[in-house]
Amino acid sequence: MSEVFSLPVIDDADIFWIEEALGLRFEGERRDVLRALDSGDVEACPGSGKTTLLVAKLAILARKWTARSRGICVLSYTTVARDELEKGVQRVPEAARLLAYPHYVGTIHGFVNSFLALPYLRSYHMGPIGVRFIDDDRCRAVARRIVWEDDRFEPIRKFAIMRAQSSSRKATAGAPQKTAMEVVSELCHALEYRGADLGLDLSAFQLKDPKQPTYKAMIKLRRRLRRLGCFFHNDMFAFGERLVAEAPQYPALIRHRFPCVFMDEMQDTRPLHAAMLSRLFPKDACALRQRFGDSDQAIYDGDRGEPEAVPVDAFPDTQARSLPRSNRFGGWIAARASAVAPSRRVMEGDALHRWGALKGEPTGSRGHTIFLFGPEAMHERPLQAFGALLCREFDGDTLRQGVFTAIGRVHAPPGQRARKADQLPHSVRDYWNRYEPDASRRTARPRVLADYLCLAHHRRTESGELGPAITELALGLIHLLEACGAPDFGTRHNPLRQLRAYASERPALWQAMHKWLWDCATMSTPPNPAAWPVIRVATEALVASHQEEGWHGPRWMEPIDAFLAWPTEAIVRPPEQPPRHLYAHDDENGRSVNIRLGSIHSVKGQTHTATLILDTFFHSCHIGRHFRLLAGRKSPIALDAQRLLYVAMTRPSHLLCVALRASHLGEGKAALGWERRLQDVGWRIERIAS
C-alpha cells in the first residue's frame, strides 16, 4: 500500500481534447458534471447523454492516470449498460486502457464474483470450493433433478405433493391448482444463500423448524449443490458478505485497489446489491465515488423475494447534480413526460430533429395521438391506425430506417388467470394475437427441443453451412442429457467437443449421438408438427441408449415429456416466416412500416422514432385508470406503474401515441370534456371505428 496516489485534475484543455476526439460539445450542466471530481450523485433525464458524458470523463481520467497498481472501477447493473460503456471507451484509444489492468469495467455481479466471492471460495478454511457455474436457471434445474432422482430427498417430494393437494382444494380461476412439480420448482427458488451466515429463507413455505424433515432435506439439498459447484447469482453476494464479516479490513483493501469508482444505472440496483456497494465504497471513504442514474426510471427495483431491506446510502442523495436537458426529444414530449415523472422533475426538450421540417410545427404537437377504441375494435385496429398515422407523417426513408414500437406493461398472456371483460385488453397479445412475447427478446434462448431444431435450421439456411446448425443441436442434446440425469456439463463452450468427451468411453452412445446430430442437421425442411412424432421417436431412442435402464422412473417423464413435446409457441421460427414481434402495415399508396411489439421493460434505454403505448391490465388498467396524467392533471397511481409510464413516454424522438379504451374517458359530456382537456395540451384524438 506504498504507491502514492493523487487524483487527476480535469481542466478546460482536457475538455477541449475530448470534445475534439468525440466530435461533441459539452456545455452548461454537462460541462459542470464533466469537471466535477467530488463524490456525489448525478440524476440524468432520458436522452441527456449520460453514457457519453461518463465515457468522456473516463477517457480524460484514463489519459492522465499514472498509478500502475491502482485503478478506476466502473460498475453497471446490466450487461447491456456495460456493453454500451465498453463500446464508448473503445472509440477513444486513450480510454481503451480502462479495459485492462489495473482498471475494471463490468457489472456489479462480475465485480463481486471476481473480488469477493471467488477469492472467499478459493480460500475456504475446509478446502477450496470449486465453481462449475453461476446460473440461477441451471442451478434450479440440477436441484429439481436431484429431488426427483434421489430418494434421500423424499421429504421434499412428499411436502410438494401435500402442498399441491392443498392448492387443489383452494383452487380458483385466479389461483389455479399447482402440481407437485411446480411446488418443487418453487422450493428450488428458495435455495439461495441469504446473508453472511449463509442461511436459507424458507418462511414462505412455513418451514421454520430446523428439526422438520423437509427443512433438513432442503439444507441437505443446498449442501449437495455446493459440493457439485452449482451456485445462484445471489450466493455470490452472500459469500461476499461472509468474507467481509470474517475480514472487516477487506473493504479498505478494495478501496485502495480502486480509489476512483463510477456506478451507472444506479436506479435499477437491488437493495441487496446496493447495500454491498455501500459497504465496499461508502461515499466519505472513497477518493472519488460518482453514481449516475435516473430514479424516475427505477422499474427493476422490486425486492424479488429478498428480505426487507432498510435503505442504505439511497440514490440519489440530497446534493445530487441534475442533467435535465434531453437531446432525444423536443419540448412537447418533455412537458408531457415531466407531468408523469414521479419526482415531478421538469425536463427540457433540446432535440433539433426534423419533425418541425416535416410538418412546419416547431413544437411537434400535431401528430401526437390518443387512439380511443371500443371492445370490438381492440384487436389489431389500434396498430392499423398507428401504422396509417406513421405513413402519413413520415417520408419513405424514415419509414424504412426509423424504429417504430408498440409497447405495454403486460406483454405476455395471463395464462390460466381469469380475464374479465372490463380487464381487456389484458396484454399486448390482445392487440395482435400473433404476437409472440419471447420473440422480442434480444437473447431469447430455446426452452424445448423443437426450439433448438428450429434455430439449427435457421442457422444452416442463414450461413449455408452445417457447422452452426450442429452447434445449436449439440446444445439441445446437452440440455436433454442433463434433464435425463447426466452430470451437469458446466460451461457451454464448444458443445460438440463436450459431447464427444462425455461419450469417450461409450462408443455406441457417441455413434447414436453423431447419427442424431447429422440427421437433424441435414433435414430438408424446417421442423413442423406433422414431422415431429418421427423426430421424437428418434430422440427417445437416443435417450434410451444413454440410460442403460431406460427412464429414471415415472417421475422423470413429466419434465422430459415437456422438453420433447411440440410447443404451441416456439420462440425460434423458420426464416421464411415473418418475426412474430413485428407488425407490418401497408397503406393504400404502397408505403409500408414495421412496428415492433414488446414490453416497456424490454425497451428501457432505447430511443425510438415513434412509440405507441398500449394500455394493458395488471391489477388495474395501466393507462386507462390514470389517463388524467396525460392531460397534466393529478391521478393517484402506484409508483411502479407511474415509473413504467414515464419510461414509455420518454422513448420516442419524434412521435408519441397512446391507445386505450374509449370507456375510460366516461360517457357523453364527461367524455367530450376530457377530450377537450387532452386536446388543450396538444394531444390529437382519434376514435377508431368498430
XYZ file of C-alpha atoms in Angstrom:
690
model
C 0.000 0.000 0.000
C 3.002 2.252 -0.594
C 2.076 3.657 -4.012
C 1.279 7.355 -3.707
C -1.999 8.330 -5.366
C -3.230 11.736 -6.432
C -6.493 12.344 -8.228
C -6.019 13.831 -11.726
C -7.486 17.278 -12.333
C -9.825 17.914 -15.283
C -9.295 21.338 -16.855
C -10.529 23.189 -19.942
C -7.719 21.760 -22.077
C -8.837 18.221 -21.203
C -12.423 19.056 -22.102
C -11.333 20.589 -25.411
C -9.350 17.420 -26.169
C -12.272 15.064 -25.551
C -14.656 17.321 -27.478
C -12.361 17.060 -30.480
C -11.993 13.306 -30.025
C -15.747 12.694 -29.839
C -16.911 15.478 -32.118
C -19.184 16.891 -29.404
C -19.560 19.989 -27.263
C -20.119 19.876 -23.508
C -21.837 22.972 -22.169
C -23.770 24.092 -19.116
C -24.558 21.388 -16.575
C -22.880 18.744 -18.735
C -19.602 20.595 -18.543
C -20.016 21.032 -14.784
C -20.545 17.274 -14.308
C -17.580 16.530 -16.553
C -15.255 18.686 -14.452
C -16.591 17.620 -11.042
C -14.168 15.491 -9.035
C -16.038 15.360 -5.751
C -18.047 12.351 -4.656
C -21.749 12.665 -5.406
C -24.698 11.553 -7.497
C -25.932 12.625 -10.927
C -29.613 12.445 -11.888
C -29.805 12.247 -15.682
C -33.067 12.525 -17.610
C -33.744 10.236 -20.607
C -31.693 11.221 -23.620
C -29.410 13.538 -21.657
C -26.264 11.864 -22.987
C -25.352 10.341 -19.624
C -23.373 7.450 -21.081
C -21.477 9.702 -23.494
C -20.670 12.076 -20.642
C -19.418 9.235 -18.468
C -17.288 7.906 -21.336
C -15.793 11.367 -21.847
C -14.921 11.660 -18.172
C -13.379 8.196 -18.090
C -11.338 8.968 -21.211
C -9.850 12.098 -19.619
C -9.015 10.285 -16.384
C -7.518 7.288 -18.224
C -5.353 9.618 -20.306
C -3.940 11.294 -17.189
C -3.771 8.168 -14.987
C -0.284 7.350 -13.673
C -0.839 4.726 -10.958
C 0.331 1.266 -12.041
C -1.338 -0.945 -9.447
C -4.400 1.128 -8.581
C -7.210 1.699 -10.994
C -10.620 3.087 -11.882
C -13.603 0.856 -11.202
C -16.681 1.301 -13.418
C -19.746 -0.709 -12.420
C -23.103 -1.057 -14.161
C -26.128 -3.072 -13.175
C -26.829 -4.756 -16.520
C -24.667 -6.318 -19.191
C -26.386 -4.067 -21.755
C -25.210 -0.949 -19.884
C -21.727 -2.454 -19.501
C -21.508 -3.229 -23.220
C -22.592 0.305 -24.057
C -19.852 1.716 -21.850
C -17.244 -0.618 -23.318
C -18.165 0.396 -26.858
C -17.930 4.031 -25.823
C -14.458 3.813 -24.314
C -13.202 1.857 -27.322
C -13.949 4.875 -29.509
C -11.100 6.760 -27.820
C -7.705 4.970 -27.799
C -6.692 6.575 -24.509
C -9.935 5.412 -22.863
C -9.448 1.832 -24.065
C -6.796 1.482 -21.348
C -9.686 1.143 -18.911
C -10.387 -2.334 -20.275
C -7.108 -3.688 -18.912
C -5.300 -3.921 -15.566
C -5.289 -2.083 -13.198
C -8.789 -0.892 -14.097
C -12.116 -2.718 -14.025
C -15.170 -2.172 -16.232
C -18.003 -4.625 -15.663
C -21.226 -5.456 -13.924
C -21.831 -5.386 -10.197
C -22.275 -9.166 -10.276
C -18.989 -9.665 -12.099
C -17.133 -7.451 -9.634
C -18.492 -9.274 -6.580
C -17.635 -12.613 -8.178
C -14.071 -11.619 -9.071
C -13.044 -9.653 -5.981
C -15.104 -11.147 -3.144
C -16.974 -14.409 -3.688
C -14.448 -16.414 -5.701
C -11.474 -15.409 -3.514
C -13.510 -16.486 -0.486
C -14.372 -19.863 -2.041
C -10.762 -20.484 -3.067
C -9.548 -19.790 0.461
C -12.333 -21.641 2.304
C -10.929 -22.983 5.590
C -12.101 -26.559 4.902
C -10.539 -26.578 1.452
C -11.214 -24.744 -1.814
C -14.793 -24.899 -3.118
C -14.974 -25.455 -6.854
C -17.378 -23.494 -9.049
C -18.807 -25.242 -12.085
C -21.268 -22.493 -12.937
C -23.125 -19.487 -11.517
C -26.554 -19.580 -13.138
C -29.968 -19.406 -11.468
C -31.906 -21.445 -14.045
C -29.330 -24.214 -14.360
C -28.897 -24.375 -10.594
C -32.638 -24.900 -10.109
C -32.695 -27.496 -12.881
C -29.968 -29.504 -11.132
C -31.828 -29.197 -7.817
C -35.082 -30.418 -9.368
C -33.319 -33.378 -10.933
C -31.757 -34.347 -7.600
C -35.097 -34.115 -5.774
C -36.881 -36.425 -8.205
C -33.993 -38.854 -8.660
C -32.582 -39.329 -5.153
C -34.828 -40.989 -2.552
C -32.896 -39.266 0.220
C -34.915 -36.182 -0.702
C -38.273 -37.921 -0.441
C -39.388 -35.494 2.346
C -39.280 -32.684 -0.234
C -41.335 -34.740 -2.696
C -43.925 -35.580 -0.029
C -44.107 -31.937 1.020
C -44.644 -30.901 -2.606
C -47.415 -33.472 -3.096
C -49.198 -32.363 0.085
C -48.916 -28.695 -0.874
C -50.208 -29.452 -4.372
C -53.195 -31.312 -2.927
C -53.872 -28.357 -0.639
C -53.785 -25.973 -3.601
C -56.332 -28.133 -5.444
C -58.823 -27.659 -2.602
C -58.312 -23.891 -2.660
C -58.015 -23.517 -6.430
C -59.895 -20.699 -8.121
C -59.890 -19.245 -11.618
C -57.443 -16.582 -10.440
C -55.276 -19.004 -8.454
C -55.214 -22.319 -10.336
C -54.189 -25.657 -8.868
C -50.473 -26.355 -8.631
C -48.774 -29.619 -9.472
C -46.159 -31.243 -7.263
C -43.595 -30.430 -9.962
C -44.492 -26.740 -9.722
C -44.185 -26.792 -5.939
C -40.724 -28.379 -6.201
C -39.755 -25.601 -8.615
C -40.908 -23.004 -6.082
C -38.893 -24.695 -3.353
C -35.822 -24.618 -5.578
C -36.198 -20.832 -5.800
C -35.653 -20.722 -2.015
C -32.241 -22.402 -2.165
C -30.269 -19.146 -2.492
C -27.946 -18.307 0.398
C -29.031 -15.260 2.396
C -26.649 -13.076 4.394
C -23.244 -13.654 5.918
C -24.431 -16.724 7.846
C -25.209 -18.479 4.531
C -28.695 -19.454 5.667
C -31.872 -20.223 3.703
C -35.148 -18.332 3.964
C -37.913 -20.978 3.898
C -40.515 -18.907 5.758
C -42.699 -18.606 2.650
C -43.352 -22.353 2.977
C -43.873 -22.240 6.762
C -40.636 -24.170 7.168
C -39.113 -22.601 10.272
C -38.191 -25.550 12.481
C -34.716 -26.965 11.693
C -35.938 -30.319 13.019
C -38.613 -30.684 10.338
C -37.730 -33.428 7.816
C -38.444 -31.122 4.875
C -36.317 -28.354 6.370
C -33.420 -30.757 6.926
C -33.797 -32.118 3.388
C -33.638 -28.593 1.948
C -30.427 -27.886 3.882
C -29.001 -31.183 2.627
C -30.017 -30.286 -0.957
C -28.286 -26.930 -0.680
C -25.106 -28.640 0.533
C -25.283 -31.051 -2.396
C -25.444 -28.138 -4.833
C -22.417 -26.567 -3.201
C -20.439 -29.801 -3.450
C -21.376 -30.010 -7.131
C -20.173 -26.424 -7.657
C -23.623 -25.138 -8.626
C -24.386 -21.617 -7.419
C -27.008 -18.889 -7.755
C -26.036 -15.312 -8.517
C -27.181 -14.162 -5.075
C -24.972 -16.817 -3.469
C -22.002 -14.763 -4.581
C -23.241 -11.740 -2.651
C -23.752 -13.927 0.432
C -20.173 -15.192 0.120
C -19.055 -11.591 -0.257
C -20.855 -10.660 2.951
C -19.229 -13.644 4.650
C -15.781 -12.527 3.527
C -16.344 -9.000 4.828
C -17.668 -10.379 8.127
C -14.586 -12.568 8.590
C -12.142 -9.922 7.341
C -13.502 -6.451 8.246
C -10.412 -4.810 6.760
C -11.200 -6.159 3.290
C -13.346 -3.192 2.074
C -10.432 -0.843 2.817
C -8.187 -3.028 0.644
C -10.736 -2.872 -2.170
C -10.889 0.934 -1.903
C -7.101 1.130 -2.006
C -7.121 -1.014 -5.139
C -9.820 1.191 -6.721
C -9.630 4.771 -5.397
C -11.999 6.026 -8.127
C -15.393 4.387 -8.540
C -18.175 5.150 -11.022
C -21.558 3.416 -10.858
C -24.039 3.517 -13.731
C -27.789 2.761 -13.818
C -27.958 3.069 -10.043
C -31.749 3.318 -10.031
C -32.024 -0.350 -11.009
C -29.672 -1.687 -8.357
C -31.487 -4.044 -5.993
C -31.372 -3.344 -2.234
C -29.177 -6.390 -1.608
C -26.612 -5.217 -4.138
C -26.801 -1.550 -3.163
C -26.051 -2.476 0.438
C -22.945 -4.379 -0.648
C -21.729 -1.470 -2.792
C -22.250 0.979 0.072
C -20.269 -1.276 2.363
C -17.378 -1.526 -0.062
C -17.470 2.051 -1.319
C -19.013 4.431 1.237
C -19.111 7.972 -0.098
C -16.877 9.527 2.548
C -14.214 6.805 2.363
C -13.531 6.970 -1.387
C -11.150 9.344 -3.133
C -13.882 9.687 -5.771
C -17.263 7.977 -5.978
C -19.819 9.154 -8.501
C -23.127 7.428 -9.198
C -25.263 8.016 -12.295
C -28.896 7.149 -12.893
C -32.492 8.347 -13.049
C -34.683 7.487 -10.076
C -37.793 8.092 -12.195
C -36.798 5.089 -14.339
C -36.364 2.621 -11.471
C -38.530 -0.112 -12.981
C -36.370 -3.027 -11.783
C -36.313 -2.080 -8.111
C -38.616 -4.777 -6.746
C -37.140 -6.834 -3.904
C -37.744 -10.065 -5.888
C -38.268 -12.085 -2.788
C -35.364 -10.586 -0.886
C -35.805 -9.844 2.800
C -36.985 -6.375 3.767
C -34.050 -4.034 3.328
C -33.519 -0.729 5.084
C -32.444 1.893 2.503
C -28.727 2.498 2.908
C -26.952 5.306 1.081
C -30.039 5.752 -1.105
C -29.731 7.031 -4.668
C -29.884 9.933 -5.359
C -28.503 11.814 -2.388
C -29.845 15.229 -1.424
C -26.973 17.101 -3.147
C -27.291 15.281 -6.464
C -26.438 17.164 -9.632
C -29.041 17.163 -12.386
C -28.935 16.738 -16.162
C -32.480 17.905 -17.060
C -31.967 18.593 -20.774
C -32.778 15.814 -23.252
C -31.226 15.513 -26.693
C -33.728 12.808 -27.598
C -36.993 14.707 -27.961
C -38.424 18.187 -28.171
C -40.270 20.379 -25.719
C -43.735 18.845 -26.135
C -42.755 15.287 -25.197
C -40.579 16.690 -22.402
C -43.563 18.581 -20.957
C -45.935 15.601 -21.139
C -43.389 13.209 -19.610
C -42.470 15.705 -16.868
C -46.107 15.739 -15.781
C -45.919 11.965 -15.295
C -42.473 11.824 -13.644
C -42.711 10.564 -10.031
C -40.175 13.175 -8.909
C -42.010 15.949 -10.805
C -38.589 16.952 -12.071
C -39.030 19.247 -15.088
C -37.227 18.162 -18.249
C -36.213 20.364 -21.132
C -36.524 19.061 -24.683
C -33.478 20.152 -26.613
C -33.636 17.862 -29.641
C -33.353 19.528 -33.052
C -34.807 16.650 -35.051
C -36.553 17.080 -38.344
C -40.137 16.848 -37.118
C -40.507 20.613 -37.500
C -39.140 20.413 -41.028
C -41.660 17.718 -41.905
C -44.700 19.469 -40.518
C -43.654 23.079 -40.138
C -44.525 22.943 -36.422
C -41.533 23.551 -34.113
C -43.463 22.198 -31.090
C -44.113 18.941 -32.872
C -47.563 18.663 -31.284
C -49.669 17.936 -34.354
C -49.278 14.178 -34.679
C -49.160 13.002 -31.069
C -52.328 10.942 -30.927
C -54.520 9.179 -28.388
C -56.387 6.351 -30.106
C -59.733 5.549 -28.456
C -61.344 2.214 -29.256
C -64.255 0.052 -28.165
C -64.043 -3.627 -27.143
C -64.928 -4.793 -30.645
C -62.099 -2.692 -32.190
C -59.411 -3.816 -29.770
C -57.745 -6.470 -31.901
C -55.317 -5.064 -34.480
C -57.290 -1.846 -35.149
C -55.086 0.366 -32.904
C -51.971 -0.993 -34.643
C -53.532 -0.334 -38.041
C -54.417 3.224 -37.027
C -50.894 3.810 -35.697
C -49.359 2.414 -38.889
C -51.582 4.664 -41.017
C -50.517 7.681 -38.970
C -46.845 6.807 -39.418
C -47.283 6.506 -43.175
C -48.928 9.933 -43.261
C -46.428 11.716 -41.068
C -43.052 10.303 -42.154
C -41.304 10.089 -45.506
C -40.206 6.842 -47.111
C -36.605 6.936 -45.872
C -37.715 7.475 -42.279
C -40.258 4.649 -42.511
C -37.517 2.287 -43.695
C -34.764 3.394 -41.318
C -36.692 4.504 -38.232
C -37.576 2.485 -35.157
C -41.321 2.235 -34.535
C -42.651 0.399 -31.497
C -45.877 -0.532 -29.724
C -45.286 -1.389 -26.074
C -47.313 -2.249 -22.980
C -46.763 -3.000 -19.327
C -48.023 -6.592 -19.682
C -46.814 -8.187 -22.901
C -47.271 -11.882 -22.107
C -50.731 -13.510 -21.990
C -52.018 -14.082 -18.454
C -52.136 -17.855 -18.844
C -54.693 -19.511 -16.622
C -55.732 -16.332 -14.863
C -59.282 -15.183 -15.450
C -59.726 -12.370 -17.940
C -62.831 -10.347 -17.264
C -64.340 -8.119 -19.918
C -63.512 -4.923 -18.040
C -59.873 -6.033 -17.791
C -59.342 -6.190 -21.549
C -57.012 -5.535 -23.264
C -55.055 -7.560 -20.744
C -51.752 -7.822 -22.589
C -50.015 -6.797 -25.794
C -51.222 -10.000 -27.442
C -54.829 -8.810 -27.112
C -53.928 -6.169 -29.694
C -52.445 -8.767 -32.068
C -52.951 -12.461 -31.388
C -49.934 -13.480 -33.499
C -47.587 -11.641 -31.153
C -45.033 -13.946 -29.594
C -43.619 -12.472 -26.369
C -40.266 -14.276 -26.370
C -39.568 -13.298 -29.974
C -38.821 -9.691 -28.983
C -36.070 -10.658 -26.548
C -32.588 -9.868 -27.734
C -31.171 -13.068 -26.286
C -34.143 -15.417 -26.423
C -32.837 -18.959 -25.984
C -34.505 -22.274 -26.709
C -36.638 -23.788 -23.960
C -37.668 -27.059 -25.638
C -36.086 -29.383 -28.182
C -38.194 -28.051 -31.059
C -36.754 -24.589 -30.466
C -33.217 -25.943 -30.812
C -34.095 -27.679 -34.076
C -35.841 -24.594 -35.486
C -32.848 -22.467 -34.572
C -30.469 -25.007 -36.101
C -32.416 -24.968 -39.379
C -32.302 -21.169 -39.365
C -28.520 -21.162 -38.748
C -27.942 -23.567 -41.662
C -30.175 -21.560 -44.004
C -28.536 -18.309 -42.939
C -24.913 -19.463 -43.307
C -25.196 -22.211 -45.899
C -23.068 -24.447 -43.662
C -23.773 -27.346 -41.285
C -21.367 -26.244 -38.534
C -23.588 -23.561 -36.920
C -26.590 -25.899 -37.054
C -24.714 -28.760 -35.379
C -23.554 -26.392 -32.618
C -27.169 -25.484 -31.817
C -28.242 -29.134 -31.944
C -25.375 -30.116 -29.634
C -26.578 -27.513 -27.134
C -30.064 -29.023 -27.306
C -28.684 -32.508 -26.815
C -26.736 -31.373 -23.730
C -29.921 -29.809 -22.357
C -31.744 -33.127 -22.884
C -28.998 -35.289 -21.382
C -28.829 -33.128 -18.263
C -32.603 -33.463 -17.889
C -32.163 -37.243 -18.109
C -29.735 -37.333 -15.202
C -26.346 -36.822 -16.827
C -23.852 -34.851 -14.706
C -24.055 -31.140 -15.415
C -21.875 -30.188 -18.376
C -20.984 -26.802 -16.872
C -19.917 -24.212 -19.443
C -21.463 -24.383 -22.912
C -18.191 -23.631 -24.714
C -17.659 -25.960 -27.702
C -20.667 -28.248 -27.043
C -19.742 -30.818 -29.700
C -16.373 -31.414 -28.054
C -18.135 -31.721 -24.697
C -20.453 -34.425 -26.052
C -17.527 -36.329 -27.559
C -15.650 -36.192 -24.247
C -18.751 -37.269 -22.335
C -19.170 -40.362 -24.539
C -15.456 -41.116 -24.869
C -15.774 -44.463 -23.054
C -19.129 -45.383 -24.653
C -18.586 -45.697 -28.432
C -22.141 -46.878 -29.072
C -23.551 -43.792 -27.356
C -21.306 -41.450 -29.347
C -22.329 -43.213 -32.572
C -26.008 -42.746 -31.665
C -25.468 -39.064 -30.814
C -23.472 -38.469 -34.007
C -26.250 -40.007 -36.134
C -28.919 -37.934 -34.365
C -26.955 -34.718 -34.872
C -26.369 -35.472 -38.561
C -29.955 -36.482 -39.275
C -31.357 -33.369 -37.600
C -28.825 -31.005 -39.171
C -29.490 -32.256 -42.711
C -33.298 -32.149 -42.600
C -34.561 -30.702 -45.868
C -37.479 -28.865 -44.281
C -37.809 -26.963 -41.020
C -39.325 -28.847 -38.068
C -43.108 -28.858 -38.082
C -45.917 -30.535 -36.095
C -46.572 -33.151 -38.784
C -42.974 -34.412 -38.827
C -42.391 -34.051 -35.112
C -43.531 -37.569 -34.000
C -40.753 -39.120 -36.121
C -38.142 -36.787 -34.608
C -39.428 -37.523 -31.129
C -39.202 -41.294 -31.595
C -35.608 -40.956 -32.808
C -34.771 -38.744 -29.839
C -36.340 -41.138 -27.328
C -34.297 -43.951 -28.860
C -31.160 -41.890 -28.306
C -32.119 -41.285 -24.679
C -32.793 -44.998 -24.222
C -29.261 -45.770 -25.389
C -27.984 -43.223 -22.875
C -29.994 -44.654 -19.997
C -28.967 -48.273 -19.771
C -32.060 -48.979 -17.690
C -34.394 -46.660 -19.600
C -36.124 -43.703 -17.998
C -35.470 -42.959 -14.338
C -38.947 -43.962 -13.248
C -42.323 -42.342 -13.965
C -41.494 -39.117 -12.123
C -38.889 -38.391 -14.798
C -41.494 -38.467 -17.560
C -43.084 -35.098 -16.829
C -40.044 -32.827 -17.376
C -38.755 -34.881 -20.320
C -42.170 -35.033 -21.964
C -42.429 -31.257 -21.713
C -38.995 -30.833 -23.294
C -39.727 -33.256 -26.152
C -43.283 -32.080 -26.883
C -44.021 -29.841 -29.863
C -44.701 -26.396 -28.329
C -47.756 -24.335 -29.121
C -45.457 -21.295 -29.449
C -41.842 -21.889 -30.447
C -39.511 -18.952 -29.787
C -37.457 -19.622 -32.926
C -39.247 -19.531 -36.270
C -38.029 -20.684 -39.688
C -36.589 -17.766 -41.674
C -39.365 -17.814 -44.257
C -41.935 -16.950 -41.606
C -42.187 -13.276 -40.518
C -40.980 -12.467 -36.996
C -43.811 -12.763 -34.509
C -42.992 -9.479 -32.781
C -43.101 -7.290 -35.912
C -46.430 -5.968 -37.141
C -46.305 -4.901 -40.800
C -48.635 -2.170 -42.009
C -49.159 -1.327 -45.691
C -51.191 1.679 -46.777
C -53.201 2.217 -49.940
C -50.332 4.145 -51.553
C -47.940 1.217 -51.324
C -45.984 2.603 -48.359
C -45.183 0.234 -45.506
C -43.799 0.295 -41.981
C -42.778 -2.369 -39.462
C -43.926 -1.860 -35.876
C -42.010 -3.763 -33.213
C -44.110 -5.027 -30.306
C -42.805 -5.651 -26.807
C -42.962 -4.805 -23.133
C -41.987 -1.488 -21.578
C -39.254 -3.301 -19.663
C -37.762 -4.611 -22.901
C -37.215 -1.143 -24.404
C -35.736 0.678 -21.403
C -32.716 2.698 -22.502
C -33.719 2.637 -26.177
C -34.563 5.521 -28.491
C -37.454 5.128 -30.933
C -38.628 7.295 -33.792
C -42.228 6.834 -32.719
C -43.847 4.908 -29.874
C -47.399 3.698 -29.289
C -48.119 2.939 -25.631
C -50.740 0.191 -25.336
C -52.979 0.106 -22.277
C -52.817 -3.276 -20.504
C -54.119 -4.699 -17.243
C -52.111 -5.519 -14.114
C -54.338 -5.252 -11.023
C -55.813 -2.242 -12.832
C -55.691 -0.664 -16.276
C -52.221 0.847 -16.540
C -53.151 3.961 -18.543
C -56.945 3.933 -18.641
C -57.304 4.364 -14.915
C -54.801 7.234 -14.886
C -55.405 8.920 -18.255
C -55.758 12.272 -16.423
C -51.966 12.322 -16.159
C -51.844 12.685 -19.945
C -53.751 15.969 -19.561
C -51.368 17.226 -16.916
C -53.841 16.528 -14.100
C -53.190 14.612 -10.918
C -54.260 10.998 -10.551
C -53.412 8.575 -7.696
C -51.141 5.953 -9.209
C -48.856 3.263 -7.834
C -45.205 4.220 -8.038
C -44.196 1.240 -10.187
C -46.969 1.959 -12.691
C -46.011 5.645 -12.789
C -42.361 4.855 -13.489
C -43.288 2.461 -16.275
C -45.488 5.088 -17.918
C -42.661 7.618 -17.636
C -40.172 5.208 -19.228
C -42.594 4.502 -22.076
C -43.317 8.191 -22.738
C -39.617 9.056 -22.937
C -38.656 6.521 -25.624
C -39.676 8.392 -28.840
C -37.708 11.164 -30.508
C -40.495 12.302 -32.825
C -43.953 10.935 -32.169
C -45.722 9.759 -29.007
C -49.074 7.962 -29.164
C -51.336 6.123 -26.709
C -54.080 3.515 -27.239
C -56.807 2.930 -24.638
C -60.470 2.051 -24.415
C -62.819 4.982 -25.001
C -64.935 3.996 -21.983
C -62.168 5.173 -19.626
C -62.984 8.777 -20.526
C -66.593 8.304 -19.479
C -69.793 8.870 -21.461
C -71.437 11.836 -23.163
C -70.417 15.274 -21.900
C -67.860 13.857 -19.486
C -66.022 12.149 -22.348
C -66.173 15.262 -24.532
C -64.838 17.341 -21.646
C -61.810 15.115 -21.195
C -61.189 15.064 -24.933
C -61.050 18.872 -24.922
C -58.660 18.909 -21.961
C -56.371 16.463 -23.722
C -56.515 18.498 -26.916
C -55.728 21.669 -24.949
C -52.316 20.261 -24.014
C -51.582 19.195 -27.593
C -52.962 15.673 -27.999
C -54.783 14.697 -31.156
C -57.801 12.446 -30.506
C -58.738 9.688 -32.953
C -61.676 7.393 -32.334
C -61.281 4.019 -34.032
C -64.431 2.785 -35.730
C -65.702 -0.707 -34.974
